[in-house]
Tab-separated table of C-alpha atoms in Angstrom:
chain	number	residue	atom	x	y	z
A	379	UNK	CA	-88.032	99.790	7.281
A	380	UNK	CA	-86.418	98.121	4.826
A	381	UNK	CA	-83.425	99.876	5.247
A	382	UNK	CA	-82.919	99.380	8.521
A	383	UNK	CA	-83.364	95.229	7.666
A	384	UNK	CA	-80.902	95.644	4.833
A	385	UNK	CA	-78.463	97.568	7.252
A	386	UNK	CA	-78.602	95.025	9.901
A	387	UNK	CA	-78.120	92.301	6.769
A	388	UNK	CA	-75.052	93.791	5.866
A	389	UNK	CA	-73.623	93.980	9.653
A	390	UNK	CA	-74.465	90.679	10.571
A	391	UNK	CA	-72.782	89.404	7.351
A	392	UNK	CA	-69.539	91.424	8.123
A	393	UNK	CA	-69.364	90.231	11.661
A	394	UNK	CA	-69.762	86.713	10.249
A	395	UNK	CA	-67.188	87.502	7.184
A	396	UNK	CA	-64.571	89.218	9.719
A	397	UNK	CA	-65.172	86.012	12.052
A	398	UNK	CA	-64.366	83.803	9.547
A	399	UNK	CA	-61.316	85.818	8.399
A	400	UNK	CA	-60.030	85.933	11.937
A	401	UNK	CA	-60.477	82.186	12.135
A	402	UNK	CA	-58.190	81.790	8.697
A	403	UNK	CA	-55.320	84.240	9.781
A	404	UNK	CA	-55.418	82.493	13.286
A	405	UNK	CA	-54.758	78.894	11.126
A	406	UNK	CA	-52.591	80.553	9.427
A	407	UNK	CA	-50.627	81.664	12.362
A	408	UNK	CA	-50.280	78.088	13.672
A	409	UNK	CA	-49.234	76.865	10.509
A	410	UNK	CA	-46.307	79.378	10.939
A	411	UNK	CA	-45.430	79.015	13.957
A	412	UNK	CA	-44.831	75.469	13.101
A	413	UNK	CA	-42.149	76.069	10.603
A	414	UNK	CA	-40.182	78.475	12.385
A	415	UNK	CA	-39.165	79.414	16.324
A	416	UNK	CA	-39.223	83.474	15.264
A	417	UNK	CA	-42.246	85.592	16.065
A	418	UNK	CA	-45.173	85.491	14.085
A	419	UNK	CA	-47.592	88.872	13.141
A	420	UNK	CA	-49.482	88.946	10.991
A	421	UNK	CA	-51.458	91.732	9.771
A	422	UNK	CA	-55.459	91.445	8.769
A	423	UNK	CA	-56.917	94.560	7.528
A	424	UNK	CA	-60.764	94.544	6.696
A	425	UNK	CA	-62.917	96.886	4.961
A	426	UNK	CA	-66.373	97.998	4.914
């Protein structure tokens, strides 16, 4: 029992932690794009 509740703690705190990060490189991205007409990618690798 309680791992399962820790196990669902730690996915709902990645979800929110990879939302948040997704968020921040999407900022990022429009800060960017407003210096420069080139293509933007950027790259956001998370781990578990």
């Amino acid at each position: 029992m309680l791992e399962e509740q820790l196990r669902g703690m730690e996915e709902y705190n990645t979800a929110i932690l990879n939302e948040q990060m997704l968020r921040e490189v999407q900022d990022l991205e429009q800060k960017l794009k407003a210096y420069t007409n080139e293509p933007v990618i950027l790259i956001a690798y998370t781990h578990r």
